[in-house]
Amino acid sequence: MITRLPTRVLSSPSISRAAVIQYTKTLEAPASRCLRHNQYQRHYSTPPPSSSPETEPRKPITLRSQFTPLPTTQPLPQPKKKRSLRTYIYASFFLLLGVAAGQYTRLIVAPPPLPDSGSKEDRFMVEHLKKKAEKLPIVQSLSTDPNWTSYEAYSSVPEDQRLQRLTTGPLGGARALGGFQRIFYNETSGEVVAVIWIGGAISGWPGVAHGGVMATIMDEVLGRCAIRQFPAKTGVTANLELSYLKPVVTNSFYVARAAPVREGFTERKGWVQGRLESLEGRVCVEGKALFVVPKKFKTREIADQF
């Protein structure tokens, strides 16, 4: 809006009316020119940046910067969480479990070398196994029972002949079958019980006894039972049948049992049945055998403490 400035009419007679009108037009001319200029002037919602060389030019405003939250006060440092002791306990437990399992596996797969039969170390192991066997419940029970007599296996074999036999020569010593082998015999029933130490040197697989050695043990135990029933006190194996039910673990005590089959048993032949079981009664091998007294050739008499 253009404001008209009030004109003062002079009362002087020397100033005419035409002069007053001309003065008024002179005042209105700049205002009208300013109005026409404002009609084509662009209006901004924000003031344009200053072009003064004294101030630093502003950075261009981007859309991302409009949504960026303004920096507030610096956040307080959060307290560090304390680690629970449960993590260290579990880690230590599984570490010890892994080390124990590794050592056990190493001893089974690659056991340390065992001493030779008859060496000083072997004699020490035999004495240790005997003391350990005397504490077994089955040994204590049969040793105190008057119906059973006992003796150490191969007691009747002379020392100079032991190296020539399989079970007292190559299989002798604590590393095989010589650690402990005690025989119990019942005169009334004819039963034979043998408590045997099975060493680590007779493994077929790591930690598992060889099946052929188990057949040798069963053949001898069944033979002891049969030969005691023959009047000739001698005999040979005619037939041997075995059933392997469970693996036999080495470096352990086992119990072999044998009893004569009374039906069809004569003075020259007879069947005997038996089994090999762990100390807990788990049956590992079952078998039966037929023993005969040869007619065409004479065999030597086998002593009672064989």
Short mmCIF file of C-alpha atoms in Angstrom, two decimals:
data_model
loop_
_atom_site.label_atom_id
_atom_site.label_comp_id
_atom_site.label_asym_id
_atom_site.label_seq_id
_atom_site.Cartn_x
_atom_site.Cartn_y
_atom_site.Cartn_z
CA MET A 1 0.00 0.00 0.00
CA ILE A 2 1.34 3.37 -0.94
CA THR A 3 0.90 6.05 1.62
CA ARG A 4 0.37 9.48 0.39
CA LEU A 5 2.37 11.97 2.22
CA PRO A 6 0.32 14.87 3.43
CA THR A 7 1.01 18.02 1.56
CA ARG A 8 1.13 21.19 3.38
CA VAL A 9 -0.53 24.04 1.66
CA LEU A 10 1.51 27.04 2.16
CA SER A 11 -0.23 30.19 2.65
CA SER A 12 2.49 31.99 0.90
CA PRO A 13 1.12 33.76 -2.09
CA SER A 14 4.33 33.18 -3.95
CA ILE A 15 3.76 29.36 -4.28
CA SER A 16 1.09 28.52 -6.80
CA ARG A 17 -1.20 25.52 -6.92
CA ALA A 18 0.65 24.08 -9.92
CA ALA A 19 3.87 23.97 -7.96
CA VAL A 20 2.26 21.95 -5.21
CA ILE A 21 0.91 19.36 -7.67
CA GLN A 22 4.30 19.01 -9.29
CA TYR A 23 5.95 18.40 -5.91
CA THR A 24 3.43 15.71 -5.03
CA LYS A 25 4.07 13.78 -8.28
CA THR A 26 7.74 13.91 -7.58
CA LEU A 27 7.20 12.11 -4.24
CA GLU A 28 4.87 9.47 -5.74
CA ALA A 29 7.16 8.43 -8.60
CA PRO A 30 9.75 6.36 -6.58
CA ALA A 31 6.95 4.51 -4.73
CA SER A 32 5.24 3.42 -7.96
CA ARG A 33 8.48 2.22 -9.45
CA CYS A 34 9.14 0.16 -6.28
CA LEU A 35 5.67 -1.42 -6.58
CA ARG A 36 6.25 -2.49 -10.15
CA HIS A 37 9.60 -3.98 -9.20
CA ASN A 38 8.07 -6.01 -6.34
CA GLN A 39 5.56 -7.66 -8.65
CA TYR A 40 8.36 -9.64 -10.39
CA GLN A 41 10.51 -10.23 -7.34
CA ARG A 42 10.78 -13.96 -6.08
CA HIS A 43 9.95 -14.55 -2.50
CA TYR A 44 11.89 -17.23 -0.45
CA SER A 45 10.65 -19.18 2.54
CA THR A 46 14.11 -18.94 3.95
CA PRO A 47 16.40 -16.02 3.49
CA PRO A 48 18.96 -16.51 0.71
CA PRO A 49 22.49 -17.21 1.78
CA SER A 50 24.53 -14.21 2.48
CA SER A 51 27.12 -13.40 -0.12
CA SER A 52 29.18 -11.43 2.25
CA PRO A 53 32.85 -12.44 1.94
CA GLU A 54 33.23 -12.15 5.68
CA THR A 55 30.99 -15.12 6.49
CA GLU A 56 31.73 -18.78 5.54
CA PRO A 57 29.41 -20.19 2.83
CA ARG A 58 26.88 -22.73 4.11
CA LYS A 59 26.96 -26.34 3.02
CA PRO A 60 24.07 -27.52 0.81
CA ILE A 61 21.18 -29.00 2.72
CA THR A 62 20.53 -32.69 1.84
CA LEU A 63 17.49 -34.84 2.52
CA ARG A 64 19.48 -37.21 4.73
CA SER A 65 20.65 -34.40 6.94
CA GLN A 66 17.06 -33.41 7.70
CA PHE A 67 16.38 -36.84 9.28
CA THR A 68 19.65 -37.11 11.16
CA PRO A 69 18.95 -36.69 14.87
CA LEU A 70 20.62 -33.80 16.45
CA PRO A 71 23.47 -34.67 18.79
CA THR A 72 22.35 -34.78 22.35
CA THR A 73 24.36 -35.04 25.47
CA GLN A 74 27.10 -37.69 25.48
CA PRO A 75 25.71 -41.09 26.68
CA LEU A 76 26.95 -42.42 29.93
CA PRO A 77 29.36 -45.39 29.71
CA GLN A 78 27.60 -48.69 30.30
CA PRO A 79 29.05 -50.93 33.02
CA LYS A 80 30.85 -54.04 31.73
CA LYS A 81 29.01 -57.29 32.24
CA LYS A 82 30.81 -59.73 34.49
CA ARG A 83 31.44 -63.17 32.99
CA SER A 84 29.79 -66.00 34.83
CA LEU A 85 31.96 -68.65 36.45
CA ARG A 86 29.74 -71.28 34.86
CA THR A 87 31.49 -70.77 31.51
CA TYR A 88 34.92 -71.45 33.01
CA ILE A 89 33.60 -74.46 34.93
CA TYR A 90 32.11 -76.02 31.79
CA ALA A 91 35.25 -75.31 29.79
CA SER A 92 37.47 -76.91 32.43
CA PHE A 93 35.19 -79.94 32.71
CA PHE A 94 35.13 -80.65 28.99
CA LEU A 95 38.88 -80.05 28.76
CA LEU A 96 39.57 -82.64 31.46
CA LEU A 97 37.08 -85.03 29.86
CA GLY A 98 38.79 -84.69 26.48
CA VAL A 99 42.25 -85.25 27.96
CA ALA A 100 41.08 -88.33 29.87
CA ALA A 101 39.37 -89.79 26.81
CA GLY A 102 42.47 -89.13 24.71
CA GLN A 103 44.77 -90.83 27.22
CA TYR A 104 42.43 -93.82 27.51
CA THR A 105 42.25 -94.17 23.74
CA ARG A 106 46.03 -93.91 23.43
CA LEU A 107 46.55 -96.65 26.02
CA ILE A 108 44.16 -98.95 24.16
CA VAL A 109 45.37 -98.27 20.62
CA ALA A 110 49.07 -97.96 21.43
CA PRO A 111 49.73 -99.41 24.90
CA PRO A 112 53.22 -99.17 26.42
CA PRO A 113 55.52 -102.16 25.83
CA LEU A 114 55.02 -104.98 28.31
CA PRO A 115 57.95 -106.70 30.07
CA ASP A 116 59.24 -110.03 28.81
CA SER A 117 58.32 -113.21 30.61
CA GLY A 118 60.68 -114.06 33.46
CA SER A 119 62.18 -110.55 33.71
CA LYS A 120 62.43 -108.61 36.93
CA GLU A 121 59.56 -106.35 35.91
CA ASP A 122 57.45 -109.37 34.96
CA ARG A 123 57.98 -111.03 38.33
CA PHE A 124 56.97 -107.81 40.05
CA MET A 125 53.77 -107.67 38.01
CA VAL A 126 52.97 -111.32 38.75
CA GLU A 127 53.30 -110.73 42.49
CA HIS A 128 51.09 -107.66 42.22
CA LEU A 129 48.41 -109.58 40.26
CA LYS A 130 48.42 -112.41 42.80
CA LYS A 131 47.79 -110.01 45.67
CA LYS A 132 45.03 -108.37 43.65
CA ALA A 133 43.45 -111.74 42.77
CA GLU A 134 43.37 -112.89 46.38
CA LYS A 135 40.90 -110.09 47.10
CA LEU A 136 38.42 -111.19 44.44
CA PRO A 137 35.13 -112.46 45.94
CA ILE A 138 35.07 -115.65 43.85
CA VAL A 139 38.63 -116.56 44.88
CA GLN A 140 37.88 -115.97 48.55
CA SER A 141 34.62 -117.92 48.35
CA LEU A 142 36.02 -121.02 46.61
CA SER A 143 39.22 -121.00 48.69
CA THR A 144 37.25 -121.27 51.93
CA ASP A 145 34.75 -123.85 50.63
CA PRO A 146 35.77 -127.41 51.72
CA ASN A 147 34.10 -128.95 48.63
CA TRP A 148 36.65 -127.26 46.34
CA THR A 149 40.37 -127.90 46.06
CA SER A 150 42.64 -125.40 44.39
CA TYR A 151 46.12 -125.19 42.86
CA GLU A 152 48.11 -122.97 40.55
CA ALA A 153 47.84 -123.96 36.91
CA TYR A 154 50.72 -125.98 35.42
CA SER A 155 52.15 -126.71 38.87
CA SER A 156 52.98 -130.26 37.79
CA VAL A 157 54.88 -129.15 34.68
CA PRO A 158 58.67 -129.16 35.27
CA GLU A 159 60.48 -125.86 34.89
CA ASP A 160 62.65 -127.13 32.01
CA GLN A 161 59.53 -128.08 30.00
CA ARG A 162 57.51 -124.91 30.45
CA LEU A 163 59.22 -122.97 27.68
CA GLN A 164 58.29 -125.73 25.21
CA ARG A 165 54.57 -125.40 25.86
CA LEU A 166 52.30 -122.74 24.34
CA THR A 167 50.56 -121.47 27.46
CA THR A 168 53.67 -121.46 29.66
CA GLY A 169 56.19 -120.44 26.98
CA PRO A 170 55.06 -117.85 24.38
CA LEU A 171 51.89 -117.09 26.37
CA GLY A 172 53.65 -117.03 29.73
CA GLY A 173 54.21 -114.02 31.94
CA ALA A 174 51.93 -111.27 33.13
CA ARG A 175 51.62 -109.87 29.59
CA ALA A 176 49.60 -112.95 28.50
CA LEU A 177 48.23 -115.82 30.63
CA GLY A 178 50.93 -116.18 33.28
CA GLY A 179 49.90 -113.31 35.52
CA PHE A 180 47.41 -115.39 37.49
CA GLN A 181 45.66 -118.69 36.74
CA ARG A 182 44.24 -120.69 39.65
CA ILE A 183 42.23 -123.87 39.16
CA PHE A 184 39.40 -124.97 41.49
CA TYR A 185 38.03 -128.52 41.29
CA ASN A 186 34.91 -130.04 42.87
CA GLU A 187 35.35 -133.77 43.40
CA THR A 188 31.63 -134.40 43.89
CA SER A 189 30.23 -132.68 40.81
CA GLY A 190 33.32 -132.88 38.62
CA GLU A 191 33.15 -129.15 37.88
CA VAL A 192 36.25 -127.07 37.18
CA VAL A 193 36.53 -123.31 37.71
CA ALA A 194 39.57 -121.33 36.55
CA VAL A 195 40.23 -117.71 37.48
CA ILE A 196 42.51 -116.34 34.74
CA TRP A 197 44.32 -113.08 34.14
CA ILE A 198 44.19 -112.10 30.45
CA GLY A 199 47.11 -109.80 29.65
CA GLY A 200 47.41 -107.06 27.09
CA ALA A 201 49.86 -108.84 24.75
CA ILE A 202 47.25 -111.27 23.39
CA SER A 203 45.02 -108.70 21.72
CA GLY A 204 43.46 -109.41 18.35
CA TRP A 205 42.00 -105.91 18.14
CA PRO A 206 43.21 -103.06 20.38
CA GLY A 207 41.97 -103.89 23.86
CA VAL A 208 40.14 -107.09 22.79
CA ALA A 209 41.60 -110.57 23.33
CA HIS A 210 42.38 -112.74 20.32
CA GLY A 211 39.72 -115.35 19.55
CA GLY A 212 42.31 -118.08 19.02
CA VAL A 213 43.73 -117.53 22.49
CA MET A 214 40.20 -117.75 23.93
CA ALA A 215 39.80 -121.09 22.13
CA THR A 216 43.05 -122.29 23.71
CA ILE A 217 41.81 -121.30 27.19
CA MET A 218 38.47 -123.04 26.66
CA ASP A 219 40.18 -126.18 25.27
CA GLU A 220 42.43 -126.49 28.33
CA VAL A 221 39.67 -125.84 30.89
CA LEU A 222 37.25 -128.28 29.23
CA GLY A 223 40.09 -130.81 28.91
CA ARG A 224 40.92 -130.60 32.63
CA CYS A 225 37.30 -131.40 33.41
CA ALA A 226 37.08 -134.34 30.99
CA ILE A 227 40.42 -135.98 31.76
CA ARG A 228 39.62 -136.15 35.48
CA GLN A 229 36.61 -138.31 34.64
CA PHE A 230 38.58 -140.86 32.60
CA PRO A 231 40.23 -143.72 34.51
CA ALA A 232 43.29 -143.41 32.24
CA LYS A 233 43.80 -139.78 33.37
CA THR A 234 44.57 -138.76 29.81
CA GLY A 235 42.72 -137.75 26.64
CA VAL A 236 42.72 -135.59 23.52
CA THR A 237 40.28 -133.18 21.94
CA ALA A 238 38.09 -134.76 19.24
CA ASN A 239 35.63 -131.91 18.69
CA LEU A 240 35.45 -128.33 19.93
CA GLU A 241 32.50 -125.98 19.35
CA LEU A 242 32.59 -122.36 20.50
CA SER A 243 30.18 -119.43 20.36
CA TYR A 244 31.68 -115.96 20.82
CA LEU A 245 28.97 -113.81 22.40
CA LYS A 246 30.80 -110.73 23.69
CA PRO A 247 34.32 -109.36 23.34
CA VAL A 248 36.86 -110.29 26.00
CA VAL A 249 38.72 -107.21 27.24
CA THR A 250 42.43 -107.57 27.92
CA ASN A 251 44.16 -106.69 31.20
CA SER A 252 41.26 -108.12 33.18
CA PHE A 253 40.36 -111.14 35.28
CA TYR A 254 37.94 -113.71 33.83
CA VAL A 255 36.31 -116.90 35.08
CA ALA A 256 36.16 -120.12 33.02
CA ARG A 257 33.69 -122.81 34.11
CA ALA A 258 33.39 -126.43 32.87
CA ALA A 259 31.14 -129.36 33.82
CA PRO A 260 30.87 -132.90 32.37
CA VAL A 261 27.74 -133.96 30.48
CA ARG A 262 26.75 -137.15 32.32
CA GLU A 263 24.62 -138.57 29.54
CA GLY A 264 26.71 -140.76 27.28
CA PHE A 265 29.89 -140.28 29.25
CA THR A 266 32.02 -143.46 29.19
CA GLU A 267 35.51 -144.50 30.19
CA ARG A 268 36.92 -143.55 26.80
CA LYS A 269 34.86 -140.59 25.59
CA GLY A 270 32.63 -137.88 26.93
CA TRP A 271 31.19 -134.41 26.29
CA VAL A 272 32.03 -131.41 28.43
CA GLN A 273 30.38 -127.99 28.30
CA GLY A 274 31.51 -124.68 29.72
CA ARG A 275 31.70 -120.92 29.36
CA LEU A 276 34.02 -117.96 29.86
CA GLU A 277 32.52 -115.06 31.77
CA SER A 278 33.56 -111.81 33.39
CA LEU A 279 33.72 -111.25 37.13
CA GLU A 280 30.26 -109.68 36.93
CA GLY A 281 28.83 -112.83 35.31
CA ARG A 282 28.61 -111.56 31.72
CA VAL A 283 29.03 -114.60 29.45
CA CYS A 284 31.52 -113.92 26.66
CA VAL A 285 32.22 -117.40 25.21
CA GLU A 286 30.18 -120.58 25.33
CA GLY A 287 31.48 -123.96 24.19
CA LYS A 288 31.35 -127.71 24.38
CA ALA A 289 33.92 -130.33 23.44
CA LEU A 290 34.22 -134.07 22.92
CA PHE A 291 37.27 -135.73 24.47
CA VAL A 292 38.42 -139.29 23.83
CA VAL A 293 41.10 -141.67 25.01
CA PRO A 294 43.01 -142.91 21.93
CA LYS A 295 43.17 -146.67 21.30
CA LYS A 296 45.89 -146.99 18.67
CA PHE A 297 48.57 -145.01 20.47
CA LYS A 298 49.29 -144.43 24.08
CA THR A 299 49.32 -140.90 25.59
CA ARG A 300 51.05 -139.99 28.78
CA GLU A 301 49.10 -139.58 31.96
CA ILE A 302 48.35 -135.98 32.88
CA ALA A 303 48.92 -135.15 36.53
CA ASP A 304 46.14 -133.72 38.65
CA GLN A 305 47.72 -130.29 39.10
CA PHE A 306 47.80 -129.43 35.41
#
